PDB file of C-alpha atoms in Angstrom:
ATOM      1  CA  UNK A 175     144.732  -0.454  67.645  1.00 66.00           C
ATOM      2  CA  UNK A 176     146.182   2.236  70.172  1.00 73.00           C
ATOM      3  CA  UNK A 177     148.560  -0.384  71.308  1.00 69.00           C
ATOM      4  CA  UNK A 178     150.166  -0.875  67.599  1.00 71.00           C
ATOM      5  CA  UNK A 179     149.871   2.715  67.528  1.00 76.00           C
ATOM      6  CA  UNK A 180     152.109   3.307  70.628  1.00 77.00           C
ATOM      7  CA  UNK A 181     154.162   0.034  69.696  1.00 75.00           C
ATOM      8  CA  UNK A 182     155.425   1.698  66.547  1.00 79.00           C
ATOM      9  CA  UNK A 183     155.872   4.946  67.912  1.00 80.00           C
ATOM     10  CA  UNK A 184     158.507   2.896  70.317  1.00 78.00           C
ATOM     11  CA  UNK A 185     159.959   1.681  67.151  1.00 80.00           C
ATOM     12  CA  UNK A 186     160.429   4.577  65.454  1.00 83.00           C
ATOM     13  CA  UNK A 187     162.391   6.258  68.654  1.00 81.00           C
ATOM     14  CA  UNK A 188     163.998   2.840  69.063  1.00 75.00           C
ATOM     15  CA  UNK A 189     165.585   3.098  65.550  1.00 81.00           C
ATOM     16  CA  UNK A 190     166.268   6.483  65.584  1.00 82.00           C
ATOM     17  CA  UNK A 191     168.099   6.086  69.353  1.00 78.00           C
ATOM     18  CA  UNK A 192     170.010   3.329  67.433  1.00 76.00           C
ATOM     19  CA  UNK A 193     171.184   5.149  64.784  1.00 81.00           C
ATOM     20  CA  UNK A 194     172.456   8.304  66.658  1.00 80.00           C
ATOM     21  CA  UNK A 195     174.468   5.972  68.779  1.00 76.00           C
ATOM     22  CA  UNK A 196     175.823   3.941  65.985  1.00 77.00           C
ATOM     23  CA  UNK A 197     176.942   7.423  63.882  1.00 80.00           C
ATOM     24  CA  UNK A 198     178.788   8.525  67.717  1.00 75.00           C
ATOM     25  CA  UNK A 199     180.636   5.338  67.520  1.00 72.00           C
ATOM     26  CA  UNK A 200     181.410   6.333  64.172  1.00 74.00           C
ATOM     27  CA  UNK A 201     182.834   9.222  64.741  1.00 73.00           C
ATOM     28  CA  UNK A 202     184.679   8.255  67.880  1.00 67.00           C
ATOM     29  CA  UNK A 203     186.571   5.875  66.072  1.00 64.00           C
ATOM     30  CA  UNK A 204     187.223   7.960  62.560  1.00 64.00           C
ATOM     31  CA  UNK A 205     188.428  10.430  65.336  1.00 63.00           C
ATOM     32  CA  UNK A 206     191.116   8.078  66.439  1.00 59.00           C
ATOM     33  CA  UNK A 207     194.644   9.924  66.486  1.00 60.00           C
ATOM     34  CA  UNK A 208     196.486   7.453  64.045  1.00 59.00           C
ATOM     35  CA  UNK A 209     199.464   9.040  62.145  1.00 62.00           C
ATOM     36  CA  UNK A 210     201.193   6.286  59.981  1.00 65.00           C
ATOM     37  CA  UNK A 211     201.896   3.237  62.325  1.00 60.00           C
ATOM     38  CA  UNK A 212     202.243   5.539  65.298  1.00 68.00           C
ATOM     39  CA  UNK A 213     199.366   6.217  67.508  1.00 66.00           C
ATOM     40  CA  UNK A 214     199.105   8.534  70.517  1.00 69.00           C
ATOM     41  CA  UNK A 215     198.215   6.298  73.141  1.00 73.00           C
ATOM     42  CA  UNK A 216     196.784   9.065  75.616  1.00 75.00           C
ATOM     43  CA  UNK A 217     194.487  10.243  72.780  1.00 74.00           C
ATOM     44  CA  UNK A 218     193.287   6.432  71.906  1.00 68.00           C
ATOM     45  CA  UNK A 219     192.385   5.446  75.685  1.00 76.00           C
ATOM     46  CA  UNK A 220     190.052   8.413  75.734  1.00 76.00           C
ATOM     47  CA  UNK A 221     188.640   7.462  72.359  1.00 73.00           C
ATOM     48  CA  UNK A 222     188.385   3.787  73.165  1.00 74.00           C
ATOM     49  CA  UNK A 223     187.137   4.989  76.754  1.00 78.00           C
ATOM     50  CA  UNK A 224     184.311   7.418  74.884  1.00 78.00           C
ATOM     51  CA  UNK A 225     183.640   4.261  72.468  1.00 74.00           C
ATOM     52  CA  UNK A 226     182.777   2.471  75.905  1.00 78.00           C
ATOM     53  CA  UNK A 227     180.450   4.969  77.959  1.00 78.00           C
ATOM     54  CA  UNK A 228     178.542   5.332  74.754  1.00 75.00           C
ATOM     55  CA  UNK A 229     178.151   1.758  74.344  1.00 76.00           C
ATOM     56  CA  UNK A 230     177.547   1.414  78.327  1.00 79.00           C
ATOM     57  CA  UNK A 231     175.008   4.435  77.467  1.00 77.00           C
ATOM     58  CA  UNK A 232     173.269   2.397  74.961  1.00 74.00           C
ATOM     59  CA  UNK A 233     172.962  -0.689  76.667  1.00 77.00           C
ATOM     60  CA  UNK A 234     171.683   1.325  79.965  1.00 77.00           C
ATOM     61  CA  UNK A 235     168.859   2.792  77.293  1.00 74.00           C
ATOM     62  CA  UNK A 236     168.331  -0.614  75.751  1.00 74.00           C
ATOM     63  CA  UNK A 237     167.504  -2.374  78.993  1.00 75.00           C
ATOM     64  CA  UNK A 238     165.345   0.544  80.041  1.00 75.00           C
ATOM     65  CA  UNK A 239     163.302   0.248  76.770  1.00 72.00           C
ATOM     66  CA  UNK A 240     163.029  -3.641  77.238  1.00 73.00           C
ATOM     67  CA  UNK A 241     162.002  -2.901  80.745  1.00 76.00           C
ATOM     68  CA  UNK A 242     159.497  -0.060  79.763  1.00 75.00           C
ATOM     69  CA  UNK A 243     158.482  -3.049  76.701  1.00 72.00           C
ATOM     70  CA  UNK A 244     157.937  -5.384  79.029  1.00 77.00           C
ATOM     71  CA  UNK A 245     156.008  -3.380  81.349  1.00 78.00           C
ATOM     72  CA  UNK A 246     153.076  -2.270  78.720  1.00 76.00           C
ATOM     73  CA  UNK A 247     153.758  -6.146  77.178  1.00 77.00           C
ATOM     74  CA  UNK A 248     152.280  -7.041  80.330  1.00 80.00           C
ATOM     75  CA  UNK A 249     149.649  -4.252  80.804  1.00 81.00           C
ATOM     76  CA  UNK A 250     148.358  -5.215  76.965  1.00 79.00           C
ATOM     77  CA  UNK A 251     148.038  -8.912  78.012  1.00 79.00           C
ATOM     78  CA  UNK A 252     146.637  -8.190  81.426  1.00 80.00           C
ATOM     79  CA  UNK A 253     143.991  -5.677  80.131  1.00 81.00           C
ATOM     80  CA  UNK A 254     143.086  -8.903  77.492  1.00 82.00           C
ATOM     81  CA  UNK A 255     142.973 -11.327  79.754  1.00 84.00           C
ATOM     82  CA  UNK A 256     140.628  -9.103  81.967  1.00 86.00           C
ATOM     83  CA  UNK A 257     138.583  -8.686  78.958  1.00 86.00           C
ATOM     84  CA  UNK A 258     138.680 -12.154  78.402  1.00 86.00           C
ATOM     85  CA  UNK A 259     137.174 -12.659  81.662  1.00 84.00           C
ATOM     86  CA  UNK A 260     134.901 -10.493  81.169  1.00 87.00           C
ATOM     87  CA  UNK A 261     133.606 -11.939  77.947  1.00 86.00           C
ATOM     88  CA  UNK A 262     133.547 -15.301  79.788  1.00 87.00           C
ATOM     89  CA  UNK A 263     131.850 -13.979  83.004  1.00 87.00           C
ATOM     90  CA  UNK A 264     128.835 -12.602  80.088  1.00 89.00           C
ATOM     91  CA  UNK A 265     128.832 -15.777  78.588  1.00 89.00           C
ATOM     92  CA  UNK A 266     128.414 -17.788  82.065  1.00 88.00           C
ATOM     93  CA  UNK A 267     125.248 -15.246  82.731  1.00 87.00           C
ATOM     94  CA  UNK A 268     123.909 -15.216  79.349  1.00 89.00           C
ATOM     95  CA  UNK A 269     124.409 -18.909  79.667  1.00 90.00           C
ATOM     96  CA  UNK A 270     122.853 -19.686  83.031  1.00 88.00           C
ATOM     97  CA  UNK A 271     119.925 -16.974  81.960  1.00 90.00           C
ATOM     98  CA  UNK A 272     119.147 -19.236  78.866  1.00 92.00           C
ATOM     99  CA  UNK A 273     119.571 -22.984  80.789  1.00 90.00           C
ATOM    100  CA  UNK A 274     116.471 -21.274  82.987  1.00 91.00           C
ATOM    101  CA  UNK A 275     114.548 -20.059  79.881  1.00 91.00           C
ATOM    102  CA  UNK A 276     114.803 -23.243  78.480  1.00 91.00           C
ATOM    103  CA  UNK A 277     113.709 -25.057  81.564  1.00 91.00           C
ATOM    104  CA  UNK A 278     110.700 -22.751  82.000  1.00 92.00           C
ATOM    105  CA  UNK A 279     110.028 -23.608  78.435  1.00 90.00           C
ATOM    106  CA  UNK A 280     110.228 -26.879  79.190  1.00 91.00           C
ATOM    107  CA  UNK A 281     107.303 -26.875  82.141  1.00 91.00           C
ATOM    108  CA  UNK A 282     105.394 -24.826  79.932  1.00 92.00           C
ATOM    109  CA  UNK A 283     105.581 -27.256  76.947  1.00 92.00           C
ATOM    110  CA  UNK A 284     104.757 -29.963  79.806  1.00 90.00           C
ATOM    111  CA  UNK A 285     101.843 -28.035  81.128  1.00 92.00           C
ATOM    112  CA  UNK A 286     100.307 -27.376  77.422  1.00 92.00           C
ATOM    113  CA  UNK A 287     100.903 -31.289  76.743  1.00 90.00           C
ATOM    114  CA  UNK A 288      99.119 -32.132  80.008  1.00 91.00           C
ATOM    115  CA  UNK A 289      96.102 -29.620  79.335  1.00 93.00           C
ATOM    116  CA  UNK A 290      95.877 -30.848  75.618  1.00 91.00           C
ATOM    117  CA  UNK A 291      95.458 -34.486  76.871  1.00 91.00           C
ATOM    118  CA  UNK A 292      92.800 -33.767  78.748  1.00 91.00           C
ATOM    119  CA  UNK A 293      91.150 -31.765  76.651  1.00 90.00           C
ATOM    120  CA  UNK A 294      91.402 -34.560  73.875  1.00 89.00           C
ATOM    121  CA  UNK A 295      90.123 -37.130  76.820  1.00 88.00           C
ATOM    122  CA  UNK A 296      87.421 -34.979  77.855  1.00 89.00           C
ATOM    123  CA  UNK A 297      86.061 -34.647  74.306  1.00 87.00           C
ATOM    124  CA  UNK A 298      86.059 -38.088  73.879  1.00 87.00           C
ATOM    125  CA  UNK A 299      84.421 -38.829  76.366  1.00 82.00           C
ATOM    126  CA  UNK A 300      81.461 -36.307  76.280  1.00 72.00           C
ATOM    127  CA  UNK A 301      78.896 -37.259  73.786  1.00 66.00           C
ATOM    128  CA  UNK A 302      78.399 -33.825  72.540  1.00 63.00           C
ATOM    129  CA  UNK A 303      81.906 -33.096  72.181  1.00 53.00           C
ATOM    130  CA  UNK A 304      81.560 -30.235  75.042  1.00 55.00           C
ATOM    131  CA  UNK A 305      83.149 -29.762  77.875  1.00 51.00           C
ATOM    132  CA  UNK A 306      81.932 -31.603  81.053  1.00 53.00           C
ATOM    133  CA  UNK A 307      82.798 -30.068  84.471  1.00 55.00           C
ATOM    134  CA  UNK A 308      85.640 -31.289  86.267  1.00 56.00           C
ATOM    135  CA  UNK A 309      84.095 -34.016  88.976  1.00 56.00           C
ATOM    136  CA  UNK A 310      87.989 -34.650  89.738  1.00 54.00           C
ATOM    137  CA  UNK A 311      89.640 -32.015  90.837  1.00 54.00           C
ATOM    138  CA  UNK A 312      92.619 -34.473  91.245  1.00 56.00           C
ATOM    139  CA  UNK A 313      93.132 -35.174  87.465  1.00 54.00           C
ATOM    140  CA  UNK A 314      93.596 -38.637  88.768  1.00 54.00           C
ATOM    141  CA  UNK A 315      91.048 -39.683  85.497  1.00 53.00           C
ATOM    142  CA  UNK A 316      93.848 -38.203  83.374  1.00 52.00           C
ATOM    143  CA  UNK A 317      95.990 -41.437  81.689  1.00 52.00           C
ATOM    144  CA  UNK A 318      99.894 -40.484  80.645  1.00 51.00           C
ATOM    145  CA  UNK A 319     100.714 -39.003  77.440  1.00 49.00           C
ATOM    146  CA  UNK A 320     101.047 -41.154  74.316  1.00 48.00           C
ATOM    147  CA  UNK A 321     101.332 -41.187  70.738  1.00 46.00           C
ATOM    148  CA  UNK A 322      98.258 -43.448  69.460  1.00 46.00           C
ATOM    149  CA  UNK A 323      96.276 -40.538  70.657  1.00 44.00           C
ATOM    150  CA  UNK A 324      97.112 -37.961  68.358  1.00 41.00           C
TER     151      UNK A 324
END
């Protein structure tokens, strides 16, 4: 918001520059020494002349304010773009942190399945429904995990 802020504070001393300089041309002209069909041509070269460094003052102001415009054009779309990469840098981290929170996830979920199937195959197996001790430390007596168990 600061830079619409500052960009109509330029366009406010834009307009106001522009109107000043448009009421001197004005008054150069009205001021043109023009008696009947007779002019004094001394007095209408320094007219025209004043006419011209005003407008020569005005363009040299113009170009200036473009210039300055372009200059914090640039600065606004350089300090978005840098907060654009910022935003995307957070995203990449956020991203990459959540990709290994997920895969954790994932061996956890893996490890639960694993110690639920041999649970279920252990209780199976023992007529009293406890617990045995583990005789195989390898789990090599554990089958793979499928559906017509549950």
């Amino acid at each position: 918001m600061a830079y619409l802020e500052e960009w109509a504070l330029l366009e406010r001393d834009h307009s106001s520059s522009l109107h000043g300089a448009i009421e001197a041309l004005k008054a150069s002209t009205l001021r043109l020494p023009v008696v009947g069909a007779i002019a004094d041509i001394q007095s209408l070269k320094d007219a025209v002349g004043s006419a011209v460094d005003v407008m020569q003052a005005m363009a040299s102001s113009i170009c200036s304010l473009l210039s300055k415009n372009e200059i914090r054009i640039k600065t606004i779309v350089h300090l978005q773009v840098e907060e654009m990469n910022s935003l995307v840098v957070e995203i990449a981290d956020v991203t990459a942190k959540e990709r290994a929170l997920l895969e954790q996830c994932r061996d956890f979920l893996s490890t639960l399945a694993a110690m639920q199937l041999e649970n279920a195959y252990i209780t199976t197996k023992s007529p009293t429904g406890h617990q045995q001790p583990d005789n195989n430390p390898d789990n090599t007596h554990l089958k793979p995990f499928s559906s017509d168990l549950q």
